Amino acid sequence: MTTATQQRARKSLVSAIMTEHGIKQRLLEILQEIQEKMDNGIPAPHRLEKEFKILSEELLTEVCKKAEAEIALGFDKSKNYILN
């Protein structure tokens, strides 16, 4: 693998990790908002359910991108890696 290819794979991996984190944060916020409403006897707004579904699909896409970058970089899933 060339250095340029490795650099692109690393950038792709970091981007996927950052995006994945942001999506997970928003999903958590949505879940908390839905739980709050349910605790007060208010049904969850349709917009939150719709946003949750869309973000769940986007999360799957980012997980796939991350896996592709890890494969390109030769990561072994049986080992733990720490990004520097």
mmCIF file of N, CA and C in Angstrom:
data_model
loop_
_atom_site.group_PDB
_atom_site.id
_atom_site.type_symbol
_atom_site.label_atom_id
_atom_site.label_comp_id
_atom_site.label_asym_id
_atom_site.label_seq_id
_atom_site.Cartn_x
_atom_site.Cartn_y
_atom_site.Cartn_z
ATOM 1 N N MET A 1 0.851 -1.175 0.000
ATOM 2 C CA MET A 1 0.000 0.000 0.000
ATOM 3 C C MET A 1 0.895 1.237 0.000
ATOM 4 N N THR A 2 0.570 2.180 -0.842
ATOM 5 C CA THR A 2 1.378 3.391 -0.926
ATOM 6 C C THR A 2 1.092 4.305 0.260
ATOM 7 N N THR A 3 2.014 5.207 0.483
ATOM 8 C CA THR A 3 1.860 6.164 1.580
ATOM 9 C C THR A 3 0.621 7.024 1.364
ATOM 10 N N ALA A 4 0.378 7.440 0.136
ATOM 11 C CA ALA A 4 -0.796 8.268 -0.158
ATOM 12 C C ALA A 4 -2.085 7.505 0.147
ATOM 13 N N THR A 5 -2.112 6.233 -0.196
ATOM 14 C CA THR A 5 -3.291 5.408 0.077
ATOM 15 C C THR A 5 -3.490 5.246 1.574
ATOM 16 N N GLN A 6 -2.402 5.048 2.291
ATOM 17 C CA GLN A 6 -2.484 4.927 3.748
ATOM 18 C C GLN A 6 -2.995 6.223 4.370
ATOM 19 N N GLN A 7 -2.509 7.349 3.875
ATOM 20 C CA GLN A 7 -2.952 8.642 4.402
ATOM 21 C C GLN A 7 -4.438 8.848 4.162
ATOM 22 N N ARG A 8 -4.897 8.491 2.957
ATOM 23 C CA ARG A 8 -6.330 8.621 2.658
ATOM 24 C C ARG A 8 -7.146 7.705 3.570
ATOM 25 N N ALA A 9 -6.664 6.484 3.785
ATOM 26 C CA ALA A 9 -7.371 5.532 4.648
ATOM 27 C C ALA A 9 -7.415 6.043 6.085
ATOM 28 N N ARG A 10 -6.300 6.612 6.559
ATOM 29 C CA ARG A 10 -6.271 7.166 7.921
ATOM 30 C C ARG A 10 -7.248 8.326 8.064
ATOM 31 N N LYS A 11 -7.247 9.217 7.070
ATOM 32 C CA LYS A 11 -8.177 10.361 7.102
ATOM 33 C C LYS A 11 -9.616 9.872 7.082
ATOM 34 N N SER A 12 -9.879 8.873 6.268
ATOM 35 C CA SER A 12 -11.221 8.307 6.183
ATOM 36 C C SER A 12 -11.624 7.679 7.514
ATOM 37 N N LEU A 13 -10.695 6.996 8.152
ATOM 38 C CA LEU A 13 -10.965 6.354 9.439
ATOM 39 C C LEU A 13 -11.275 7.402 10.510
ATOM 40 N N VAL A 14 -10.451 8.427 10.589
ATOM 41 C CA VAL A 14 -10.660 9.478 11.582
ATOM 42 C C VAL A 14 -11.991 10.189 11.326
ATOM 43 N N SER A 15 -12.280 10.474 10.069
ATOM 44 C CA SER A 15 -13.537 11.137 9.726
ATOM 45 C C SER A 15 -14.735 10.276 10.124
ATOM 46 N N ALA A 16 -14.657 8.982 9.837
ATOM 47 C CA ALA A 16 -15.759 8.074 10.182
ATOM 48 C C ALA A 16 -15.940 7.992 11.690
ATOM 49 N N ILE A 17 -14.838 7.951 12.425
ATOM 50 C CA ILE A 17 -14.915 7.878 13.891
ATOM 51 C C ILE A 17 -15.554 9.145 14.452
ATOM 52 N N MET A 18 -15.135 10.299 13.947
ATOM 53 C CA MET A 18 -15.681 11.570 14.429
ATOM 54 C C MET A 18 -17.173 11.678 14.099
ATOM 55 N N THR A 19 -17.533 11.321 12.876
ATOM 56 C CA THR A 19 -18.937 11.389 12.469
ATOM 57 C C THR A 19 -19.769 10.402 13.279
ATOM 58 N N GLU A 20 -19.241 9.205 13.465
ATOM 59 C CA GLU A 20 -19.939 8.184 14.262
ATOM 60 C C GLU A 20 -20.199 8.696 15.681
ATOM 61 N N HIS A 21 -19.212 9.332 16.253
ATOM 62 C CA HIS A 21 -19.361 9.871 17.606
ATOM 63 C C HIS A 21 -20.460 10.937 17.653
ATOM 64 N N GLY A 22 -20.448 11.841 16.679
ATOM 65 C CA GLY A 22 -21.459 12.897 16.631
ATOM 66 C C GLY A 22 -22.866 12.329 16.479
ATOM 67 N N ILE A 23 -23.007 11.313 15.650
ATOM 68 C CA ILE A 23 -24.313 10.688 15.457
ATOM 69 C C ILE A 23 -24.769 10.023 16.749
ATOM 70 N N LYS A 24 -23.859 9.316 17.414
ATOM 71 C CA LYS A 24 -24.213 8.647 18.672
ATOM 72 C C LYS A 24 -24.635 9.664 19.729
ATOM 73 N N GLN A 25 -23.959 10.802 19.768
ATOM 74 C CA GLN A 25 -24.324 11.856 20.719
ATOM 75 C C GLN A 25 -25.746 12.336 20.461
ATOM 76 N N ARG A 26 -26.065 12.594 19.188
ATOM 77 C CA ARG A 26 -27.406 13.087 18.852
ATOM 78 C C ARG A 26 -28.461 12.017 19.141
ATOM 79 N N LEU A 27 -28.151 10.754 18.848
ATOM 80 C CA LEU A 27 -29.093 9.677 19.149
ATOM 81 C C LEU A 27 -29.384 9.623 20.648
ATOM 82 N N LEU A 28 -28.352 9.804 21.452
ATOM 83 C CA LEU A 28 -28.530 9.806 22.900
ATOM 84 C C LEU A 28 -29.426 10.975 23.327
ATOM 85 N N GLU A 29 -29.198 12.154 22.752
ATOM 86 C CA GLU A 29 -30.035 13.314 23.059
ATOM 87 C C GLU A 29 -31.497 13.051 22.703
ATOM 88 N N ILE A 30 -31.722 12.444 21.552
ATOM 89 C CA ILE A 30 -33.082 12.128 21.124
ATOM 90 C C ILE A 30 -33.725 11.151 22.098
ATOM 91 N N LEU A 31 -32.995 10.108 22.465
ATOM 92 C CA LEU A 31 -33.530 9.124 23.413
ATOM 93 C C LEU A 31 -33.881 9.771 24.749
ATOM 94 N N GLN A 32 -33.030 10.667 25.211
ATOM 95 C CA GLN A 32 -33.297 11.351 26.471
ATOM 96 C C GLN A 32 -34.539 12.234 26.365
ATOM 97 N N GLU A 33 -34.684 12.923 25.228
ATOM 98 C CA GLU A 33 -35.845 13.782 25.025
ATOM 99 C C GLU A 33 -37.127 12.949 24.959
ATOM 100 N N ILE A 34 -37.067 11.826 24.257
ATOM 101 C CA ILE A 34 -38.226 10.934 24.168
ATOM 102 C C ILE A 34 -38.582 10.395 25.551
ATOM 103 N N GLN A 35 -37.573 9.983 26.305
ATOM 104 C CA GLN A 35 -37.815 9.449 27.651
ATOM 105 C C GLN A 35 -38.447 10.496 28.558
ATOM 106 N N GLU A 36 -37.959 11.730 28.473
ATOM 107 C CA GLU A 36 -38.518 12.833 29.252
ATOM 108 C C GLU A 36 -40.000 13.023 28.956
ATOM 109 N N LYS A 37 -40.327 13.030 27.665
ATOM 110 C CA LYS A 37 -41.713 13.219 27.259
ATOM 111 C C LYS A 37 -42.573 12.063 27.750
ATOM 112 N N MET A 38 -42.077 10.841 27.615
ATOM 113 C CA MET A 38 -42.837 9.667 28.041
ATOM 114 C C MET A 38 -43.050 9.685 29.558
ATOM 115 N N ASP A 39 -42.035 10.116 30.294
ATOM 116 C CA ASP A 39 -42.159 10.213 31.756
ATOM 117 C C ASP A 39 -43.253 11.197 32.162
ATOM 118 N N ASN A 40 -43.484 12.206 31.324
ATOM 119 C CA ASN A 40 -44.514 13.215 31.597
ATOM 120 C C ASN A 40 -45.841 12.880 30.924
ATOM 121 N N GLY A 41 -45.944 11.674 30.384
ATOM 122 C CA GLY A 41 -47.190 11.245 29.761
ATOM 123 C C GLY A 41 -47.465 11.856 28.401
ATOM 124 N N ILE A 42 -46.413 12.381 27.767
ATOM 125 C CA ILE A 42 -46.552 13.010 26.454
ATOM 126 C C ILE A 42 -46.000 12.037 25.407
ATOM 127 N N PRO A 43 -46.738 11.783 24.343
ATOM 128 C CA PRO A 43 -46.197 10.893 23.303
ATOM 129 C C PRO A 43 -44.982 11.525 22.619
ATOM 130 N N ALA A 44 -44.082 10.669 22.179
ATOM 131 C CA ALA A 44 -42.872 11.148 21.502
ATOM 132 C C ALA A 44 -43.256 11.814 20.181
ATOM 133 N N PRO A 45 -42.692 12.988 19.916
ATOM 134 C CA PRO A 45 -42.991 13.664 18.655
ATOM 135 C C PRO A 45 -42.527 12.824 17.450
ATOM 136 N N HIS A 46 -43.320 12.850 16.413
ATOM 137 C CA HIS A 46 -43.004 12.089 15.205
ATOM 138 C C HIS A 46 -41.656 12.522 14.622
ATOM 139 N N ARG A 47 -41.355 13.803 14.710
ATOM 140 C CA ARG A 47 -40.086 14.308 14.145
ATOM 141 C C ARG A 47 -38.886 13.648 14.820
ATOM 142 N N LEU A 48 -38.982 13.387 16.127
ATOM 143 C CA LEU A 48 -37.873 12.740 16.830
ATOM 144 C C LEU A 48 -37.720 11.293 16.391
ATOM 145 N N GLU A 49 -38.839 10.616 16.228
ATOM 146 C CA GLU A 49 -38.785 9.229 15.755
ATOM 147 C C GLU A 49 -38.183 9.162 14.354
ATOM 148 N N LYS A 50 -38.575 10.106 13.510
ATOM 149 C CA LYS A 50 -38.069 10.155 12.141
ATOM 150 C C LYS A 50 -36.568 10.466 12.134
ATOM 151 N N GLU A 51 -36.160 11.454 12.932
ATOM 152 C CA GLU A 51 -34.736 11.811 13.010
ATOM 153 C C GLU A 51 -33.918 10.629 13.537
ATOM 154 N N PHE A 52 -34.458 9.922 14.530
ATOM 155 C CA PHE A 52 -33.764 8.765 15.095
ATOM 156 C C PHE A 52 -33.546 7.703 14.021
ATOM 157 N N LYS A 53 -34.564 7.447 13.219
ATOM 158 C CA LYS A 53 -34.458 6.442 12.157
ATOM 159 C C LYS A 53 -33.398 6.845 11.130
ATOM 160 N N ILE A 54 -33.432 8.103 10.722
ATOM 161 C CA ILE A 54 -32.459 8.601 9.735
ATOM 162 C C ILE A 54 -31.039 8.504 10.288
ATOM 163 N N LEU A 55 -30.854 8.944 11.532
ATOM 164 C CA LEU A 55 -29.522 8.907 12.137
ATOM 165 C C LEU A 55 -29.035 7.468 12.324
ATOM 166 N N SER A 56 -29.928 6.563 12.619
ATOM 167 C CA SER A 56 -29.549 5.153 12.766
ATOM 168 C C SER A 56 -28.991 4.609 11.455
ATOM 169 N N GLU A 57 -29.626 4.991 10.349
ATOM 170 C CA GLU A 57 -29.158 4.579 9.029
ATOM 171 C C GLU A 57 -27.800 5.217 8.710
ATOM 172 N N GLU A 58 -27.651 6.492 9.067
ATOM 173 C CA GLU A 58 -26.367 7.171 8.845
ATOM 174 C C GLU A 58 -25.267 6.536 9.688
ATOM 175 N N LEU A 59 -25.613 6.125 10.895
ATOM 176 C CA LEU A 59 -24.635 5.474 11.765
ATOM 177 C C LEU A 59 -24.137 4.181 11.132
ATOM 178 N N LEU A 60 -25.030 3.422 10.556
ATOM 179 C CA LEU A 60 -24.649 2.182 9.885
ATOM 180 C C LEU A 60 -23.677 2.465 8.743
ATOM 181 N N THR A 61 -23.940 3.518 7.991
ATOM 182 C CA THR A 61 -23.055 3.914 6.888
ATOM 183 C C THR A 61 -21.665 4.256 7.414
ATOM 184 N N GLU A 62 -21.595 5.017 8.505
ATOM 185 C CA GLU A 62 -20.299 5.410 9.067
ATOM 186 C C GLU A 62 -19.545 4.206 9.634
ATOM 187 N N VAL A 63 -20.261 3.271 10.230
ATOM 188 C CA VAL A 63 -19.619 2.063 10.755
ATOM 189 C C VAL A 63 -18.998 1.272 9.596
ATOM 190 N N CYS A 64 -19.709 1.224 8.478
ATOM 191 C CA CYS A 64 -19.178 0.535 7.295
ATOM 192 C C CYS A 64 -17.943 1.249 6.748
ATOM 193 N N LYS A 65 -17.996 2.584 6.702
ATOM 194 C CA LYS A 65 -16.838 3.358 6.230
ATOM 195 C C LYS A 65 -15.633 3.113 7.139
ATOM 196 N N LYS A 66 -15.891 3.071 8.446
ATOM 197 C CA LYS A 66 -14.811 2.838 9.400
ATOM 198 C C LYS A 66 -14.209 1.452 9.177
ATOM 199 N N ALA A 67 -15.056 0.467 8.979
ATOM 200 C CA ALA A 67 -14.580 -0.903 8.750
ATOM 201 C C ALA A 67 -13.758 -0.987 7.466
ATOM 202 N N GLU A 68 -14.213 -0.313 6.417
ATOM 203 C CA GLU A 68 -13.464 -0.312 5.152
ATOM 204 C C GLU A 68 -12.077 0.303 5.341
ATOM 205 N N ALA A 69 -12.007 1.404 6.077
ATOM 206 C CA ALA A 69 -10.718 2.056 6.323
ATOM 207 C C ALA A 69 -9.818 1.161 7.172
ATOM 208 N N GLU A 70 -10.396 0.501 8.166
ATOM 209 C CA GLU A 70 -9.605 -0.404 9.008
ATOM 210 C C GLU A 70 -9.057 -1.564 8.191
ATOM 211 N N ILE A 71 -9.863 -2.088 7.283
ATOM 212 C CA ILE A 71 -9.404 -3.181 6.419
ATOM 213 C C ILE A 71 -8.277 -2.687 5.524
ATOM 214 N N ALA A 72 -8.448 -1.496 4.960
ATOM 215 C CA ALA A 72 -7.420 -0.922 4.086
ATOM 216 C C ALA A 72 -6.104 -0.714 4.826
ATOM 217 N N LEU A 73 -6.203 -0.398 6.120
ATOM 218 C CA LEU A 73 -4.995 -0.170 6.920
ATOM 219 C C LEU A 73 -4.443 -1.465 7.517
ATOM 220 N N GLY A 74 -5.170 -2.561 7.336
ATOM 221 C CA GLY A 74 -4.700 -3.849 7.826
ATOM 222 C C GLY A 74 -4.916 -4.069 9.306
ATOM 223 N N PHE A 75 -5.919 -3.412 9.879
ATOM 224 C CA PHE A 75 -6.198 -3.603 11.300
ATOM 225 C C PHE A 75 -6.684 -5.011 11.540
ATOM 226 N N ASP A 76 -6.242 -5.583 12.636
ATOM 227 C CA ASP A 76 -6.677 -6.910 13.056
ATOM 228 C C ASP A 76 -7.660 -6.720 14.206
ATOM 229 N N LYS A 77 -8.894 -7.139 14.011
ATOM 230 C CA LYS A 77 -9.933 -6.921 15.023
ATOM 231 C C LYS A 77 -9.656 -7.668 16.322
ATOM 232 N N SER A 78 -8.752 -8.626 16.302
ATOM 233 C CA SER A 78 -8.461 -9.367 17.527
ATOM 234 C C SER A 78 -7.515 -8.591 18.448
ATOM 235 N N LYS A 79 -6.998 -7.472 17.949
ATOM 236 C CA LYS A 79 -6.088 -6.636 18.747
ATOM 237 C C LYS A 79 -6.744 -5.299 19.021
ATOM 238 N N ASN A 80 -6.353 -4.664 20.099
ATOM 239 C CA ASN A 80 -6.858 -3.336 20.424
ATOM 240 C C ASN A 80 -5.881 -2.286 19.898
ATOM 241 N N TYR A 81 -6.414 -1.303 19.180
ATOM 242 C CA TYR A 81 -5.590 -0.227 18.660
ATOM 243 C C TYR A 81 -5.982 1.085 19.314
ATOM 244 N N ILE A 82 -5.009 1.907 19.546
ATOM 245 C CA ILE A 82 -5.263 3.248 20.061
ATOM 246 C C ILE A 82 -4.768 4.225 19.011
ATOM 247 N N LEU A 83 -5.675 5.112 18.572
ATOM 248 C CA LEU A 83 -5.263 6.099 17.571
ATOM 249 C C LEU A 83 -4.448 7.186 18.232
ATOM 250 N N ASN A 84 -3.331 7.502 17.640
ATOM 251 C CA ASN A 84 -2.457 8.561 18.178
ATOM 252 C C ASN A 84 -2.809 9.885 17.558
#
